[in-house]
């Protein structure tokens, strides 16, 4: 399976005004995929902008008053009470301005969901809606996956996973093609006496297709053996032998292979 795969949705409720991609399209990170009607968000934006303007005017006025009373108090032309009142008014105006700007930032975050963009480069694997469809928050719109890195997941007995560590390379076979995999992790599978082994295969060239059948070759231990070229074996009936050179003498020895 591809490591990067996402089913994209929105936090808004509204009509789809445009879906700009189809299944099989290659997309870049940040590319616009679909757009949702956000006229209510735009209307609220005008209200919040007006509120920010009012809050800014009140803050400027409160700051002017505070600066004036600070000067008057320094010249003993104003009481401490009057200065405290001016400072309190400035603090309230500052809090009101910050609240208004925070509301604007919150609306900007919500408004961003009016445009569905690709979170990473990849291929559109499914288009759930068309223009004119009504979507609710969380409803799937487009699915994108990036096959540049694939994850092979297998289950093995606990004893087979004992020597498997993150970063250890393993051989793999994907639809008959040899591949090199790097162990991502080996963890107990919930509710079963087996371990799940995940390994990552670099697929930047796109040779392997996501969803393909894969085999992960996990070493089961070490065996010591004497290796002899098959061409050196001598067969006589059911017997198998090998000629051994001992100095100037050649000796035929019968052996059991395997």
CSV table of C-alpha atoms in Angstrom, one decimal:
chain,number,residue,atom,x,y,z
A,1,UNK,CA,0.0,0.0,0.0
A,2,UNK,CA,1.2,3.6,-0.5
A,3,UNK,CA,2.4,5.3,2.6
A,4,UNK,CA,0.7,8.6,1.6
A,5,UNK,CA,-3.0,8.1,0.9
A,6,UNK,CA,-5.7,10.6,1.9
A,7,UNK,CA,-9.4,10.9,1.5
A,8,UNK,CA,-10.0,14.6,1.4
A,9,UNK,CA,-13.1,16.3,2.8
A,10,UNK,CA,-14.2,19.7,4.2
A,11,UNK,CA,-15.4,21.2,7.5
A,12,UNK,CA,-18.0,23.2,5.6
A,13,UNK,CA,-21.6,22.4,4.6
A,14,UNK,CA,-22.5,23.5,1.2
A,15,UNK,CA,-22.7,22.8,-2.6
A,16,UNK,CA,-19.7,21.8,-4.7
A,17,UNK,CA,-19.2,24.5,-7.2
A,18,UNK,CA,-16.4,22.7,-9.1
A,19,UNK,CA,-14.4,19.5,-9.2
A,20,UNK,CA,-11.2,20.1,-11.2
A,21,UNK,CA,-9.8,16.6,-11.4
A,22,UNK,CA,-10.7,13.1,-12.5
A,23,UNK,CA,-9.5,9.6,-11.6
A,24,UNK,CA,-6.0,9.0,-12.9
A,25,UNK,CA,-5.0,12.7,-12.9
A,26,UNK,CA,-1.5,13.5,-11.6
A,27,UNK,CA,-1.6,16.4,-9.1
A,28,UNK,CA,1.1,18.5,-7.4
A,29,UNK,CA,1.2,19.4,-3.7
A,30,UNK,CA,-1.2,22.3,-3.0
A,31,UNK,CA,-3.0,21.9,-6.4
A,32,UNK,CA,-6.7,22.9,-6.2
A,33,UNK,CA,-8.9,19.8,-6.5
A,34,UNK,CA,-12.4,21.1,-5.7
A,35,UNK,CA,-14.2,24.2,-4.6
A,36,UNK,CA,-17.2,24.6,-2.2
A,37,UNK,CA,-19.7,27.4,-2.1
A,38,UNK,CA,-18.6,29.7,0.7
A,39,UNK,CA,-20.9,32.7,0.3
A,40,UNK,CA,-22.0,32.6,3.9
A,41,UNK,CA,-18.3,32.7,5.0
A,42,UNK,CA,-17.7,35.7,2.7
A,43,UNK,CA,-20.7,37.5,4.2
A,44,UNK,CA,-19.4,36.9,7.7
A,45,UNK,CA,-16.0,38.1,6.6
A,46,UNK,CA,-17.5,41.6,5.8
A,47,UNK,CA,-19.0,41.7,9.3
A,48,UNK,CA,-15.8,40.7,11.0
A,49,UNK,CA,-13.8,43.2,9.0
A,50,UNK,CA,-16.2,45.9,10.1
A,51,UNK,CA,-15.8,44.8,13.7
A,52,UNK,CA,-12.0,44.9,13.4
A,53,UNK,CA,-12.2,48.4,12.0
A,54,UNK,CA,-14.3,49.5,15.0
A,55,UNK,CA,-12.0,47.8,17.5
A,56,UNK,CA,-9.0,49.5,15.9
A,57,UNK,CA,-10.6,52.9,16.1
A,58,UNK,CA,-11.5,52.3,19.8
A,59,UNK,CA,-8.0,51.2,20.5
A,60,UNK,CA,-6.4,54.3,18.9
A,61,UNK,CA,-8.8,56.5,20.8
A,62,UNK,CA,-8.0,54.8,24.1
A,63,UNK,CA,-4.3,54.9,23.5
A,64,UNK,CA,-4.5,58.7,22.8
A,65,UNK,CA,-6.5,59.2,26.0
A,66,UNK,CA,-4.0,57.1,28.0
A,67,UNK,CA,-1.0,59.0,26.6
A,68,UNK,CA,-2.7,62.4,27.4
A,69,UNK,CA,-3.5,61.4,31.0
A,70,UNK,CA,0.0,60.1,31.5
A,71,UNK,CA,1.4,63.5,30.5
A,72,UNK,CA,-1.2,65.3,32.7
A,73,UNK,CA,-0.5,63.1,35.6
A,74,UNK,CA,3.3,63.8,35.2
A,75,UNK,CA,2.5,67.5,35.4
A,76,UNK,CA,0.2,67.0,38.4
A,77,UNK,CA,-2.7,68.2,36.2
A,78,UNK,CA,-4.7,64.9,36.5
A,79,UNK,CA,-5.4,62.6,39.4
A,80,UNK,CA,-4.2,59.0,39.8
A,81,UNK,CA,-7.8,57.9,39.5
A,82,UNK,CA,-8.2,59.5,36.1
A,83,UNK,CA,-4.9,57.9,34.9
A,84,UNK,CA,-6.0,54.5,36.1
A,85,UNK,CA,-9.3,54.9,34.3
A,86,UNK,CA,-7.5,55.8,31.0
A,87,UNK,CA,-5.1,52.8,31.4
A,88,UNK,CA,-8.1,50.5,32.1
A,89,UNK,CA,-9.9,51.8,29.0
A,90,UNK,CA,-6.7,51.2,26.9
A,91,UNK,CA,-6.4,47.6,28.2
A,92,UNK,CA,-10.1,46.9,27.4
A,93,UNK,CA,-9.7,48.4,23.9
A,94,UNK,CA,-6.6,46.3,23.3
A,95,UNK,CA,-8.4,43.1,24.4
A,96,UNK,CA,-11.3,44.0,22.1
A,97,UNK,CA,-9.0,44.5,19.2
A,98,UNK,CA,-7.2,41.2,19.8
A,99,UNK,CA,-10.5,39.4,20.1
A,100,UNK,CA,-11.7,40.9,16.8
A,101,UNK,CA,-8.5,39.9,15.0
A,102,UNK,CA,-8.7,36.4,16.5
A,103,UNK,CA,-12.2,36.0,15.1
A,104,UNK,CA,-10.9,37.1,11.7
A,105,UNK,CA,-8.1,34.4,11.9
A,106,UNK,CA,-10.7,31.8,12.9
A,107,UNK,CA,-12.8,32.7,9.9
A,108,UNK,CA,-9.8,32.5,7.6
A,109,UNK,CA,-9.1,29.0,8.9
A,110,UNK,CA,-12.7,28.0,8.2
A,111,UNK,CA,-12.8,29.7,4.8
A,112,UNK,CA,-9.7,27.7,3.8
A,113,UNK,CA,-11.9,24.6,3.7
A,114,UNK,CA,-13.8,26.1,0.8
A,115,UNK,CA,-10.9,24.9,-1.4
A,116,UNK,CA,-9.8,21.3,-1.3
A,117,UNK,CA,-6.1,21.0,-2.3
A,118,UNK,CA,-3.8,18.1,-2.7
A,119,UNK,CA,-1.7,17.5,0.5
A,120,UNK,CA,1.1,15.8,-1.4
A,121,UNK,CA,2.0,15.0,-5.0
A,122,UNK,CA,0.2,11.9,-6.3
A,123,UNK,CA,-2.6,10.5,-8.4
A,124,UNK,CA,-6.3,10.9,-8.0
A,125,UNK,CA,-7.7,7.5,-7.3
A,126,UNK,CA,-11.3,8.3,-6.7
A,127,UNK,CA,-13.7,11.2,-7.3
A,128,UNK,CA,-16.7,11.0,-5.0
A,129,UNK,CA,-18.8,14.0,-6.1
A,130,UNK,CA,-19.5,16.2,-9.0
A,131,UNK,CA,-20.3,19.9,-9.3
A,132,UNK,CA,-23.7,20.7,-7.8
A,133,UNK,CA,-23.5,17.9,-5.1
A,134,UNK,CA,-24.3,19.0,-1.5
A,135,UNK,CA,-21.6,17.9,1.0
A,136,UNK,CA,-21.6,17.9,4.8
A,137,UNK,CA,-18.6,18.2,7.1
A,138,UNK,CA,-16.4,15.1,6.8
A,139,UNK,CA,-18.0,13.8,3.5
A,140,UNK,CA,-15.4,12.4,1.1
A,141,UNK,CA,-14.7,14.5,-2.0
A,142,UNK,CA,-11.5,13.2,-3.6
A,143,UNK,CA,-9.0,10.5,-2.8
A,144,UNK,CA,-5.3,11.0,-3.6
A,145,UNK,CA,-2.4,8.6,-3.2
A,146,UNK,CA,1.3,8.9,-3.7
A,147,UNK,CA,3.0,5.6,-4.8
A,148,UNK,CA,6.6,6.9,-4.4
A,149,UNK,CA,6.9,4.8,-1.3
A,150,UNK,CA,5.1,1.6,-0.6
A,151,UNK,CA,4.5,-0.3,2.7
A,152,UNK,CA,4.5,-4.1,2.8
A,153,UNK,CA,2.7,-5.5,5.8
A,154,UNK,CA,3.0,-9.2,6.8
A,155,UNK,CA,2.2,-11.2,9.9
A,156,UNK,CA,4.8,-13.6,11.3
A,157,UNK,CA,5.2,-15.8,14.5
A,158,UNK,CA,6.8,-14.1,17.4
A,159,UNK,CA,10.0,-16.1,17.1
A,160,UNK,CA,10.5,-14.9,13.5
A,161,UNK,CA,10.2,-11.2,14.5
A,162,UNK,CA,12.8,-11.4,17.3
A,163,UNK,CA,15.7,-10.4,15.1
A,164,UNK,CA,13.8,-7.8,13.1
A,165,UNK,CA,14.8,-4.2,13.8
A,166,UNK,CA,14.0,-0.9,12.2
A,167,UNK,CA,16.3,-0.1,9.4
A,168,UNK,CA,17.2,-3.7,8.6
A,169,UNK,CA,17.1,-4.4,4.8
A,170,UNK,CA,15.1,-7.4,3.5
A,171,UNK,CA,14.4,-8.8,0.1
A,172,UNK,CA,10.9,-8.6,-1.3
A,173,UNK,CA,9.0,-9.8,-4.3
A,174,UNK,CA,6.2,-7.6,-5.7
A,175,UNK,CA,4.1,-9.3,-8.5
A,176,UNK,CA,7.2,-11.3,-9.6
A,177,UNK,CA,9.6,-8.4,-9.4
A,178,UNK,CA,12.5,-8.3,-7.0
A,179,UNK,CA,12.6,-5.3,-4.6
A,180,UNK,CA,14.5,-4.1,-1.6
A,181,UNK,CA,12.6,-3.3,1.5
A,182,UNK,CA,13.7,-1.6,4.8
A,183,UNK,CA,12.0,-2.6,8.0
A,184,UNK,CA,9.8,0.2,9.5
A,185,UNK,CA,8.9,-1.7,12.6
A,186,UNK,CA,7.7,-5.0,14.0
A,187,UNK,CA,4.9,-4.9,16.6
A,188,UNK,CA,2.5,-7.4,18.2
A,189,UNK,CA,-0.8,-7.7,16.3
A,190,UNK,CA,-3.8,-6.9,18.6
A,191,UNK,CA,-5.8,-10.0,19.6
A,192,UNK,CA,-3.5,-12.6,18.1
A,193,UNK,CA,-0.3,-14.4,18.9
A,194,UNK,CA,1.5,-13.0,15.8
A,195,UNK,CA,3.6,-9.9,15.0
A,196,UNK,CA,2.9,-7.4,12.2
A,197,UNK,CA,6.1,-6.5,10.2
A,198,UNK,CA,6.0,-3.3,8.1
A,199,UNK,CA,8.7,-2.7,5.5
A,200,UNK,CA,9.1,0.3,3.2
A,201,UNK,CA,9.9,0.0,-0.5
A,202,UNK,CA,11.3,2.9,-2.5
A,203,UNK,CA,9.1,3.2,-5.6
A,204,UNK,CA,10.1,6.6,-7.0
A,205,UNK,CA,10.4,5.2,-10.5
A,206,UNK,CA,6.8,3.8,-10.3
A,207,UNK,CA,7.8,0.2,-11.2
A,208,UNK,CA,5.5,-1.3,-8.6
A,209,UNK,CA,1.8,-0.6,-8.5
A,210,UNK,CA,0.0,0.1,-5.3
A,211,UNK,CA,-2.3,-2.7,-4.2
A,212,UNK,CA,0.0,-5.4,-5.8
A,213,UNK,CA,0.5,-8.7,-4.1
A,214,UNK,CA,3.9,-8.8,-2.2
A,215,UNK,CA,6.1,-11.3,-0.5
A,216,UNK,CA,8.6,-10.3,2.2
A,217,UNK,CA,11.5,-12.7,2.6
A,218,UNK,CA,12.3,-12.9,6.4
A,219,UNK,CA,15.4,-14.8,7.4
A,220,UNK,CA,14.6,-17.7,9.7
A,221,UNK,CA,18.1,-18.3,11.0
A,222,UNK,CA,21.7,-19.2,9.9
A,223,UNK,CA,22.8,-22.6,8.5
A,224,UNK,CA,26.4,-23.6,7.8
A,225,UNK,CA,27.0,-25.7,4.8
A,226,UNK,CA,29.6,-26.7,2.2
A,227,UNK,CA,28.8,-25.3,-1.2
A,228,UNK,CA,29.7,-27.3,-4.3
A,229,UNK,CA,29.1,-26.2,-7.9
A,230,UNK,CA,26.4,-28.3,-9.5
A,231,UNK,CA,28.7,-28.9,-12.5
A,232,UNK,CA,31.2,-30.6,-10.2
A,233,UNK,CA,28.8,-33.3,-9.1
A,234,UNK,CA,29.2,-36.9,-10.5
A,235,UNK,CA,26.0,-39.0,-10.9
A,236,UNK,CA,26.2,-42.8,-11.2
A,237,UNK,CA,22.7,-44.3,-10.9
A,238,UNK,CA,21.2,-43.2,-7.6
A,239,UNK,CA,24.6,-42.2,-6.2
A,240,UNK,CA,26.0,-38.6,-6.2
A,241,UNK,CA,29.6,-37.9,-5.8
A,242,UNK,CA,32.3,-35.3,-6.2
A,243,UNK,CA,36.0,-35.6,-7.2
A,244,UNK,CA,38.4,-34.3,-4.6
A,245,UNK,CA,41.9,-33.3,-5.5
A,246,UNK,CA,44.4,-34.5,-2.9
A,247,UNK,CA,47.8,-33.4,-4.0
A,248,UNK,CA,48.5,-35.5,-7.2
A,249,UNK,CA,45.7,-37.9,-6.4
A,250,UNK,CA,42.0,-37.4,-7.5
A,251,UNK,CA,39.6,-39.2,-5.2
A,252,UNK,CA,35.8,-39.8,-5.9
A,253,UNK,CA,33.7,-39.3,-2.7
A,254,UNK,CA,30.1,-40.2,-2.5
A,255,UNK,CA,28.0,-37.4,-0.8
A,256,UNK,CA,24.4,-36.6,0.1
A,257,UNK,CA,23.3,-33.2,-1.2
A,258,UNK,CA,20.7,-30.9,0.4
